[in-house]
XYZ file of C-alpha atoms in Angstrom:
683
model
C 0.773 48.275 80.288
C 3.750 46.525 81.928
C 1.630 45.080 84.729
C -0.627 43.281 82.218
C 2.223 41.263 80.596
C 2.680 38.779 83.510
C -1.021 38.039 83.440
C -0.957 37.426 79.666
C 2.089 35.223 80.054
C 0.354 33.148 82.694
C -2.755 32.790 80.483
C -0.713 31.613 77.489
C 1.140 29.123 79.625
C -2.128 27.714 80.875
C -3.467 27.398 77.279
C -0.311 25.638 76.116
C -0.614 23.271 79.051
C -3.959 22.164 77.581
C -2.981 22.121 73.878
C 0.678 21.136 74.021
C 1.519 18.199 76.299
C 5.154 18.506 77.177
C 7.306 15.840 78.758
C 8.192 16.533 82.350
C 11.495 14.746 82.068
C 14.557 16.864 81.547
C 17.575 15.299 79.898
C 20.802 15.188 81.833
C 22.808 18.352 81.699
C 19.837 20.508 80.667
C 18.308 23.010 83.017
C 14.486 22.945 83.098
C 12.749 25.944 81.638
C 11.093 26.716 84.927
C 14.408 26.594 86.699
C 16.276 28.795 84.227
C 14.414 31.022 81.684
C 15.089 30.360 77.932
C 15.023 34.113 77.289
C 15.728 37.304 79.133
C 13.723 40.500 78.654
C 15.005 44.070 78.622
C 13.244 47.183 79.755
C 12.249 48.134 76.157
C 10.392 44.835 75.524
C 13.113 43.003 73.587
C 14.279 39.457 74.387
C 17.481 37.489 74.176
C 16.801 33.865 73.142
C 19.289 31.189 74.336
C 18.669 27.404 74.308
C 21.094 24.497 74.494
C 19.830 21.041 73.311
C 16.376 21.929 74.488
C 13.242 20.147 73.456
C 11.577 21.815 70.524
C 8.459 22.126 72.649
C 10.359 24.487 74.984
C 11.203 26.682 72.012
C 7.582 26.686 70.878
C 6.417 27.619 74.395
C 8.957 30.424 74.675
C 8.102 31.891 71.249
C 4.401 31.691 72.100
C 5.012 33.649 75.335
C 7.034 36.305 73.538
C 4.948 36.766 70.354
C 1.542 35.928 71.714
C 0.871 33.355 68.914
C -0.829 30.033 69.482
C 0.621 26.822 68.002
C -0.582 23.289 67.297
C 2.166 20.671 67.024
C 2.018 17.681 64.718
C 3.037 14.475 66.544
C 5.881 14.139 64.054
C 7.378 17.504 65.157
C 9.970 16.516 67.720
C 13.669 16.945 68.385
C 16.132 19.172 70.209
C 17.268 22.603 69.185
C 20.053 25.005 70.134
C 19.620 28.769 69.755
C 22.318 31.258 70.887
C 21.666 35.020 70.688
C 24.199 37.733 71.474
C 21.794 40.673 71.508
C 18.124 41.272 72.260
C 15.486 40.954 69.472
C 12.001 42.266 68.968
C 9.083 39.772 68.977
C 8.912 39.939 65.166
C 12.615 39.113 64.911
C 12.157 36.321 67.434
C 9.400 34.810 65.239
C 11.587 34.963 62.077
C 14.365 33.209 64.013
C 11.798 30.606 65.085
C 10.824 29.983 61.440
C 14.508 29.580 60.502
C 14.970 27.003 63.252
C 11.928 25.085 62.001
C 13.313 25.143 58.436
C 16.697 23.798 59.601
C 14.926 20.851 61.249
C 12.588 20.192 58.293
C 9.418 21.673 59.728
C 7.140 24.498 58.593
C 4.449 26.743 60.054
C 1.045 26.752 58.380
C -1.756 29.164 59.336
C -5.045 27.609 60.388
C -7.326 30.463 61.396
C -6.118 31.984 64.725
C -3.764 29.039 65.221
C -0.498 28.090 63.548
C 0.158 24.424 62.740
C 3.708 23.117 62.996
C 4.039 20.207 60.539
C 6.799 18.528 58.452
C 7.703 20.186 55.156
C 6.114 17.383 53.070
C 2.754 17.932 54.795
C 3.084 21.702 54.629
C 3.537 21.593 50.846
C 0.100 20.000 50.537
C -1.747 22.129 53.143
C 0.019 25.454 52.562
C -1.432 28.619 51.046
C -0.129 32.035 50.027
C 1.515 33.763 52.989
C 1.693 30.648 55.171
C 2.607 31.104 58.799
C 3.375 34.795 58.457
C 6.026 36.654 56.512
C 9.768 36.283 56.181
C 12.040 34.378 53.775
C 11.505 31.078 55.617
C 7.746 31.093 55.310
C 6.209 28.421 53.083
C 4.480 30.067 50.106
C 2.859 29.017 46.832
C 3.109 31.170 43.726
C 1.561 30.943 40.221
C 3.983 32.430 37.708
C 2.706 33.080 34.138
C 5.207 32.954 31.254
C 5.182 34.962 28.029
C 8.039 33.870 25.779
C 9.417 30.544 26.986
C 7.811 27.164 27.496
C 6.710 26.180 31.008
C 8.012 22.620 30.568
C 11.459 23.886 29.577
C 11.634 26.231 32.584
C 10.642 23.475 35.028
C 13.425 21.238 33.671
C 15.948 24.043 34.219
C 14.778 25.008 37.740
C 14.422 21.521 39.180
C 18.168 21.081 39.979
C 18.320 24.573 41.600
C 15.500 24.004 44.146
C 15.521 21.919 47.348
C 14.100 18.453 47.363
C 10.884 19.399 49.166
C 10.038 22.144 46.641
C 7.297 21.326 44.146
C 7.019 22.487 40.507
C 3.979 22.006 38.295
C 3.888 23.146 34.630
C 0.532 24.026 33.093
C 0.921 23.916 29.279
C -2.653 25.173 28.788
C -1.915 28.754 29.888
C 1.909 28.369 29.918
C 2.380 28.967 33.644
C 4.292 27.394 36.567
C 3.001 26.625 40.070
C 5.834 26.739 42.694
C 5.529 25.762 46.352
C 8.620 26.431 48.541
C 10.118 28.792 51.089
C 9.537 32.465 50.401
C 13.245 33.146 49.966
C 13.715 30.336 47.476
C 10.578 31.288 45.572
C 11.776 34.880 45.270
C 15.169 33.722 43.996
C 13.571 31.399 41.455
C 11.196 34.132 40.282
C 14.155 36.380 39.555
C 15.683 33.626 37.417
C 12.398 33.090 35.595
C 12.098 36.828 34.830
C 15.541 36.783 33.268
C 14.718 33.704 31.147
C 11.242 34.852 30.081
C 12.391 37.458 27.570
C 11.835 37.824 23.827
C 14.547 36.076 21.816
C 16.379 37.704 18.954
C 16.126 34.458 16.935
C 14.268 35.081 13.676
C 13.669 33.196 10.439
C 15.248 34.564 7.285
C 14.543 33.493 3.714
C 17.602 33.719 1.457
C 16.817 33.128 -2.251
C 19.635 31.643 -4.328
C 20.365 32.478 -7.975
C 23.195 30.155 -8.953
C 23.674 27.367 -6.396
C 21.265 24.601 -5.440
C 19.459 25.229 -2.161
C 19.533 21.537 -1.213
C 23.310 21.272 -1.756
C 24.056 24.511 0.133
C 21.869 23.433 3.069
C 23.528 20.023 3.171
C 27.012 21.558 3.144
C 26.309 24.127 5.868
C 24.431 21.620 8.029
C 27.435 19.293 7.928
C 29.767 22.171 8.811
C 27.622 23.526 11.659
C 26.910 20.020 12.922
C 30.625 19.381 13.469
C 31.049 22.795 15.152
C 28.026 22.229 17.393
C 29.319 18.831 18.514
C 32.629 20.410 19.446
C 31.091 23.417 21.206
C 28.300 21.517 22.932
C 25.370 23.560 21.576
C 22.663 22.928 19.033
C 23.520 25.786 16.686
C 21.261 27.396 14.056
C 18.868 25.564 11.761
C 18.898 25.508 7.957
C 16.135 24.154 5.712
C 16.168 24.110 1.901
C 13.012 24.964 -0.051
C 13.624 23.348 -3.426
C 10.487 24.785 -5.016
C 11.735 28.391 -4.686
C 15.447 27.423 -4.415
C 15.738 29.298 -1.124
C 17.401 28.761 2.262
C 15.339 29.152 5.443
C 17.694 30.244 8.256
C 16.818 30.485 11.964
C 18.922 31.193 15.062
C 20.452 34.077 16.972
C 21.662 37.161 15.186
C 25.373 36.334 15.306
C 24.911 32.847 13.842
C 22.548 34.122 11.152
C 25.058 36.776 10.107
C 27.846 34.203 9.865
C 25.756 31.747 7.845
C 24.398 34.492 5.589
C 27.945 35.375 4.549
C 28.719 31.704 3.845
C 25.583 31.372 1.704
C 26.589 34.470 -0.272
C 30.030 32.969 -0.985
C 28.535 29.676 -2.123
C 25.846 31.286 -4.310
C 28.247 32.379 -7.055
C 28.236 31.415 -10.755
C 30.790 28.926 -12.043
C 33.683 30.054 -14.203
C 32.386 28.240 -17.299
C 28.787 29.245 -16.669
C 27.610 25.614 -17.037
C 28.226 22.285 -15.373
C 27.561 18.662 -16.224
C 25.561 16.425 -13.936
C 24.439 12.788 -14.115
C 20.981 11.796 -12.853
C 20.339 8.078 -12.340
C 16.744 7.022 -12.864
C 14.934 4.391 -10.824
C 11.633 3.907 -12.645
C 11.456 5.889 -15.880
C 13.423 5.180 -19.077
C 16.176 7.638 -19.879
C 15.568 7.437 -23.651
C 11.910 8.406 -23.183
C 12.705 11.436 -20.992
C 15.277 13.000 -23.347
C 12.777 14.520 -25.848
C 10.590 15.799 -22.997
C 13.500 17.489 -21.234
C 14.763 18.966 -24.516
C 11.378 20.599 -25.007
C 11.319 21.907 -21.421
C 14.875 23.272 -21.641
C 13.979 25.215 -24.776
C 11.295 27.175 -22.893
C 13.416 28.167 -19.886
C 14.496 31.826 -19.786
C 16.772 33.605 -17.371
C 19.163 36.444 -16.769
C 22.313 34.855 -18.228
C 23.331 36.157 -21.626
C 21.063 39.200 -21.449
C 17.534 39.922 -20.384
C 15.131 37.293 -21.728
C 17.855 35.149 -23.298
C 17.034 31.463 -23.748
C 19.103 29.053 -21.683
C 19.990 25.972 -23.666
C 20.923 22.568 -22.304
C 22.482 19.409 -23.681
C 20.705 16.243 -22.577
C 21.820 12.710 -23.419
C 20.693 9.276 -22.273
C 22.938 6.411 -21.211
C 20.948 3.238 -21.707
C 23.268 0.797 -19.897
C 22.923 2.635 -16.558
C 19.541 4.241 -17.330
C 20.956 7.678 -16.565
C 20.608 11.213 -17.923
C 23.663 13.360 -18.656
C 22.702 17.055 -18.501
C 24.991 19.964 -19.316
C 23.323 23.273 -18.461
C 23.526 26.377 -16.328
C 22.810 25.764 -12.616
C 19.398 27.439 -12.742
C 18.360 25.424 -15.801
C 19.709 22.213 -14.272
C 17.646 22.792 -11.109
C 14.474 23.175 -13.158
C 15.239 20.085 -15.229
C 16.120 17.992 -12.171
C 12.812 18.993 -10.573
C 10.970 17.752 -13.688
C 12.965 14.498 -13.650
C 12.201 13.964 -9.965
C 8.464 14.248 -10.578
C 8.527 11.964 -13.629
C 10.798 9.288 -12.158
C 8.199 7.782 -9.837
C 7.109 4.216 -9.280
C 4.005 3.487 -11.298
C 1.293 1.210 -10.076
C 0.504 -2.020 -11.903
C -2.838 -3.482 -12.896
C -3.849 -7.131 -13.019
C -6.565 -7.558 -15.675
C -8.566 -10.775 -15.584
C -10.967 -11.576 -18.434
C -13.633 -14.279 -18.301
C -15.017 -15.612 -21.590
C -17.902 -18.062 -21.197
C -19.578 -19.716 -24.179
C -22.408 -22.293 -24.041
C -23.832 -23.869 -27.232
C -26.653 -26.343 -27.812
C -27.248 -27.858 -31.281
C -29.937 -30.370 -32.337
C -30.474 -31.996 -35.787
C -33.195 -34.439 -36.968
C -33.324 -36.191 -40.336
C -35.776 -38.854 -41.606
C -36.502 -39.924 -45.195
C -37.277 -42.816 -47.601
C -35.994 -43.143 -51.163
C -37.165 -45.619 -53.769
C -35.170 -47.057 -56.625
C -36.214 -49.577 -59.240
C -34.522 -51.025 -62.320
C -35.405 -53.449 -65.119
C -32.253 -53.059 -67.125
C -30.782 -56.105 -68.833
C -27.722 -54.413 -70.238
C -29.284 -53.225 -73.497
C -32.738 -51.891 -72.768
C -35.140 -51.441 -69.821
C -36.123 -48.788 -67.328
C -34.478 -47.352 -64.195
C -35.799 -44.695 -61.803
C -36.666 -43.659 -58.261
C -36.570 -40.753 -55.796
C -33.487 -38.734 -54.978
C -33.565 -36.375 -51.927
C -30.465 -34.437 -51.152
C -30.768 -34.863 -47.394
C -31.316 -38.654 -47.356
C -28.707 -40.681 -49.078
C -28.522 -38.557 -52.198
C -27.629 -39.820 -55.647
C -24.161 -40.892 -54.563
C -25.514 -43.162 -51.849
C -28.098 -44.747 -54.136
C -25.644 -45.466 -56.946
C -23.093 -46.745 -54.453
C -25.677 -49.089 -52.948
C -26.396 -50.501 -56.395
C -22.755 -51.619 -56.789
C -21.687 -52.089 -53.128
C -24.640 -51.966 -50.689
C -22.618 -52.623 -47.524
C -19.952 -50.034 -48.344
C -22.539 -47.391 -49.184
C -24.459 -47.924 -45.952
C -21.279 -47.925 -43.871
C -20.334 -44.479 -45.156
C -23.713 -42.909 -44.391
C -24.539 -41.360 -41.001
C -27.541 -42.362 -38.927
C -29.620 -45.502 -39.262
C -29.838 -46.858 -42.854
C -32.160 -49.623 -44.044
C -32.297 -50.931 -47.621
C -33.988 -53.675 -49.575
C -32.317 -55.466 -52.454
C -34.548 -57.202 -54.962
C -31.898 -59.116 -56.896
C -28.965 -58.393 -59.183
C -27.990 -58.381 -62.823
C -24.671 -58.748 -64.595
C -23.563 -55.917 -66.876
C -20.732 -56.434 -69.337
C -17.722 -54.062 -69.040
C -14.438 -53.789 -70.848
C -12.598 -55.855 -68.241
C -15.443 -58.331 -67.605
C -18.804 -57.945 -65.917
C -20.139 -55.761 -63.085
C -22.833 -56.828 -60.664
C -25.663 -54.314 -60.246
C -28.042 -54.872 -57.347
C -31.661 -54.004 -57.743
C -32.223 -51.733 -54.694
C -35.874 -51.373 -53.924
C -35.791 -48.808 -51.078
C -33.354 -46.904 -48.814
C -34.474 -45.525 -45.410
C -32.286 -43.159 -43.372
C -32.955 -41.839 -39.817
C -30.508 -39.465 -38.076
C -30.612 -37.368 -34.893
C -27.684 -35.234 -33.821
C -27.374 -33.546 -30.407
C -24.298 -31.433 -29.638
C -23.470 -29.255 -26.614
C -20.388 -27.256 -25.713
C -19.355 -25.341 -22.555
C -16.175 -23.317 -23.044
C -14.667 -21.139 -20.303
C -11.514 -19.065 -20.832
C -9.892 -16.978 -18.094
C -6.912 -15.034 -19.502
C -5.110 -12.587 -17.214
C -2.267 -10.154 -17.739
C -0.303 -7.721 -15.523
C 0.903 -4.413 -16.937
C 2.137 -1.022 -15.797
C -0.167 1.955 -15.634
C -0.647 3.594 -19.066
C 1.215 0.738 -20.786
C -0.356 -1.574 -23.378
C -0.228 -5.314 -22.757
C -1.227 -8.209 -25.019
C -2.052 -11.798 -24.132
C -2.229 -14.506 -26.833
C -3.223 -18.158 -26.814
C -3.420 -18.887 -30.563
C -2.510 -21.181 -33.424
C -0.700 -19.851 -36.451
C -2.901 -21.128 -39.282
C -1.627 -20.849 -42.881
C -4.013 -19.219 -45.358
C -3.451 -19.406 -49.101
C -3.262 -15.896 -50.495
C -2.103 -16.567 -54.089
C -0.535 -19.017 -56.496
C 1.067 -19.028 -59.941
C 1.741 -21.831 -62.399
C 2.896 -21.636 -66.048
C 3.399 -24.462 -68.486
C 6.667 -25.280 -70.141
C 7.274 -24.751 -73.816
C 7.755 -27.559 -76.346
C 4.221 -28.920 -76.170
C 4.765 -31.003 -72.997
C 2.305 -28.814 -70.993
C 4.171 -29.624 -67.779
C 4.050 -27.028 -64.928
C 7.095 -24.816 -64.844
C 8.189 -22.867 -61.731
C 4.943 -23.162 -59.729
C 4.661 -21.313 -56.385
C 2.071 -20.314 -53.752
C 1.936 -17.439 -51.288
C 0.793 -18.304 -47.758
C -0.037 -15.946 -44.880
C -0.062 -17.216 -41.310
C -2.715 -15.717 -39.081
C -3.327 -16.084 -35.349
C -6.452 -18.080 -34.552
C -7.410 -18.350 -30.885
C -7.667 -15.969 -27.928
C -6.089 -12.479 -28.030
C -6.479 -9.914 -25.221
C -5.054 -6.397 -25.659
C -5.541 -3.934 -22.800
C -4.197 -0.509 -21.766
C -5.062 0.560 -18.180
C -5.247 4.142 -16.890
C -5.527 4.552 -13.095
C -7.349 7.706 -11.987
C -6.969 9.604 -8.701
C -9.545 7.415 -6.965
C -9.934 3.643 -6.962
C -11.146 3.218 -10.535
C -9.360 2.140 -13.704
C -10.122 3.248 -17.243
C -9.427 0.365 -19.626
C -8.934 0.406 -23.360
C -9.722 -3.172 -24.391
C -9.604 -5.230 -27.544
C -10.779 -8.815 -27.133
C -10.697 -11.322 -29.981
C -11.854 -14.949 -29.950
C -11.527 -16.921 -33.174
C -11.666 -20.598 -34.184
C -11.581 -22.680 -37.344
C -15.008 -23.552 -38.772
C -16.069 -26.588 -40.706
C -15.697 -26.600 -44.476
C -18.434 -24.772 -46.354
C -19.359 -25.577 -49.929
C -17.872 -23.038 -52.304
C -15.109 -21.872 -49.979
C -11.634 -21.849 -51.505
C -9.706 -21.972 -48.216
C -10.026 -22.309 -44.460
C -12.885 -20.554 -42.677
C -12.637 -18.992 -39.188
C -15.317 -17.908 -36.765
C -14.260 -14.633 -35.185
C -15.729 -12.671 -32.275
C -14.068 -9.324 -31.591
C -14.807 -6.606 -29.044
C -13.166 -3.168 -28.863
C -14.249 -0.760 -26.132
C -13.156 1.644 -23.394
C -14.680 1.238 -19.924
C -14.312 2.553 -16.360
C -14.191 -0.181 -13.727
C -13.654 0.151 -9.935
C -10.695 -1.579 -8.353
C -11.592 -5.252 -7.953
C -15.012 -4.794 -9.579
C -16.543 -7.137 -12.163
C -18.016 -5.662 -15.354
C -19.636 -7.346 -18.330
C -18.149 -6.088 -21.586
C -20.532 -7.675 -24.048
C -22.341 -10.818 -25.021
C -24.006 -12.739 -27.810
C -27.248 -14.626 -27.455
C -28.126 -16.428 -30.673
C -30.884 -18.947 -31.415
C -31.363 -20.354 -34.922
C -33.929 -22.910 -36.175
C -34.266 -24.290 -39.700
C -36.462 -27.025 -41.173
C -36.741 -28.440 -44.691
C -38.910 -31.104 -46.390
C -38.517 -32.850 -49.769
C -41.050 -35.255 -51.354
C -42.762 -36.568 -54.477
C -45.463 -34.143 -55.629
C -48.937 -35.327 -54.836
C -47.978 -38.692 -53.389
C -46.045 -37.167 -50.448
C -49.240 -35.419 -49.310
C -51.243 -38.600 -48.885
C -51.893 -39.185 -45.165
C -49.658 -41.855 -43.570
C -48.695 -43.289 -46.950
C -47.102 -40.003 -47.996
C -44.288 -40.392 -45.447
C -42.834 -43.129 -47.620
C -42.279 -40.622 -50.437
C -40.674 -37.659 -48.643
C -37.635 -36.650 -46.572
C -37.577 -34.171 -43.655
C -34.659 -32.520 -41.853
C -34.614 -29.952 -38.991
C -31.799 -28.180 -37.087
C -31.808 -25.947 -34.008
C -28.810 -24.017 -32.637
C -28.549 -21.912 -29.444
C -25.409 -19.998 -28.505
C -24.642 -17.869 -25.409
C -21.386 -15.916 -25.269
C -20.465 -13.516 -22.432
C -17.240 -11.573 -21.747
C -16.471 -10.237 -18.239
C -13.557 -8.170 -16.947
C -12.071 -7.487 -13.509
C -9.073 -5.154 -12.891
C -7.046 -5.219 -9.661
C -4.685 -2.326 -8.872
C -1.288 -3.421 -7.527
C 0.018 -0.285 -5.823
C 2.847 -1.812 -3.774
C 5.052 -4.864 -3.548
C 2.911 -6.445 -0.810
C -0.185 -6.527 -3.044
C 1.826 -7.910 -5.954
C 3.263 -10.654 -3.749
C -0.220 -11.570 -2.464
C -1.636 -11.969 -5.990
C 1.380 -13.922 -7.229
C 1.362 -16.276 -4.236
C -2.353 -16.946 -4.732
C -1.801 -18.068 -8.332
C 1.313 -20.032 -7.370
C -0.425 -21.885 -4.550
C -3.402 -22.676 -6.787
C -1.148 -24.377 -9.335
C 0.692 -26.260 -6.603
C -2.628 -27.494 -5.176
C -3.589 -28.886 -8.565
C -0.263 -30.740 -8.728
C -0.879 -32.210 -5.266
C -4.281 -33.469 -6.406
C -2.627 -35.075 -9.406
C -0.228 -36.883 -7.077
C -3.158 -38.304 -5.091
C -4.912 -39.689 -8.176
C -4.624 -43.469 -7.810
C -5.741 -44.151 -11.385
C -2.552 -42.732 -12.877
C 0.305 -44.985 -13.888
C 2.856 -42.598 -12.375
C 1.691 -41.007 -9.147
C 3.069 -39.753 -5.842
C 6.663 -38.556 -5.963
C 6.876 -39.434 -9.659
C 4.672 -36.444 -10.511
C 6.331 -32.991 -10.745
C 5.604 -30.563 -7.900
C 6.443 -26.914 -7.360
C 8.293 -26.153 -4.094
C 6.492 -24.358 -1.306
C 6.583 -20.617 -1.738
C 7.851 -20.004 1.806
C 10.822 -22.352 1.334
C 12.367 -20.685 -1.715
C 14.060 -17.373 -2.293
C 12.435 -15.035 -4.796
C 14.846 -16.083 -7.564
C 15.539 -19.712 -6.699
C 12.509 -20.964 -8.611
C 13.723 -19.412 -11.849
C 17.384 -20.152 -11.229
C 16.773 -23.847 -10.479
C 13.335 -24.695 -11.900
C 11.748 -28.046 -11.043
C 11.886 -30.738 -13.755
C 8.982 -30.811 -16.172
C 8.852 -34.614 -16.057
C 10.421 -36.801 -13.369
C 13.064 -39.397 -14.111
C 11.222 -42.548 -15.146
C 12.600 -46.045 -14.643
C 13.668 -48.009 -17.658
C 11.192 -50.771 -16.902
C 8.497 -50.207 -14.232
C 8.120 -52.869 -11.594
C 5.295 -55.351 -12.071
C 3.573 -54.417 -8.791
C 3.510 -50.639 -9.499
């Protein structure tokens, strides 16, 4: 067995001469390996390794001869090493020493089949595998460490400062594991630390119900206290969360902190000496006066343990209108319930912009044509007088007026009037004589054509579930009664006369109450009224109004347009008056009759569109749109060259971007500009 070792040594040296090119030069002061061996062997097969500033290739060659391993050197593996041994070592111990030397110089051994690659640590971390280059604490290894109780990311952050720079850590959150690549000794040390950290914590979550104190106030007090202690001690401390619905404290942390906080909660959750306390709640949206009766009713139904089982807890609730606040005097448990009700009622309500469109189109046509005959042979004492009298053409008043004043009678009659006068006679009167003209015929032709196109667009903004009313009306006086008595003494003069008058709104009235549902629709309760004064009708004792009223409840989507109602009316009437018999003669009969015809068509439609204003941004957008529209109309008025006062002399609203929200109302623009005393002649 001993005789075969020199042959094996010679074979390994020959193989290294082919694989590992070594420099033949020897630095000054260093004895060549062939001149002086780097190791000495004992009779039992152990070796003593001694090198002084030798090339690392010499060390690799010596270790290869002793251990029988084959190596491949990376070109970047170079340098000089010094190894001093005081006692012989086995080949396995020699190889562990070799791995330690490589580690000191930043190199590592990586297995590659029957060969071992010597590469820098950075390259070895990428090419290494489990059990690289053999065993020992200096071997480069890769381990996958699963975790059970702690987070992989948190462990990596803690271990990074404890590992060398070339060590690699990779956290896998998917299966909560860590991949470590480093020397076997370091990996073993880090695994021991991980095993100590990956243990079940004694931190639990406790629920502590409170009977007297408010959970929110207790949590705020203890959080402030523990926050100051944590800042001084340098730790995070336990966590406290208040559940206001059940009036409980949720407590988490280690057992010692939970025990300390539990005792503090027990001391704070004690009843007050008087049993009741007084609190003030300031409201932001609701009205304090409106909430008082609701809270009184709720307080009357609350029951609790104070004053005996099932006793009713009373509360005193008052409203302070100047600050819009509620003053509540009640037991703590009752106050918590009432404050929860107030918190849910005191919310910002959405607003609704309701736009109504009222469109009315009318078309009226009237035709009138007739001939009336009059004849007289009256000399003041006897004779005859007669003729036709149709109510639609001239009438008796027009004929008699034409007999005394033809021009005045024709001027007061509508349409085209033609008459023929056959002479005049003088009639004696008490003051003298009166001239009577002998009117032979009176012809009247009239055609009337009237059209109207009325469009009204009222709009109003109101809170949800709040009624709003919009009016554009005239207050018209209507006579409702009168009284007059005559004085005594036979003078028959009125004594103490008086009349009662009632003023009524005539015009456009819109009353609406919106109700926003959970979606994007609005339920509207609407009352729409459109009224106007009508022309005088025979037999009427006072003013007459035309009134169109609509009352309904509809469901409209946000921003949708809905027709509420409409009126389509068409009316035609025709009348004819004539002399019996004669008026039926063809052609000639037209001279003895009067015809009139009227036709009236009316279309009235009412539309509605609600827009929900849920936030301040939507309200500002709608308001700016209306504001800019009015300002655009004023700019157009300034550009009208037909006006006497134009340009800067016309009023103009400031730009919306240039004014603060309240500047417009604090310093409004003038309604009319300052006009000069006497305009210039060239203006």
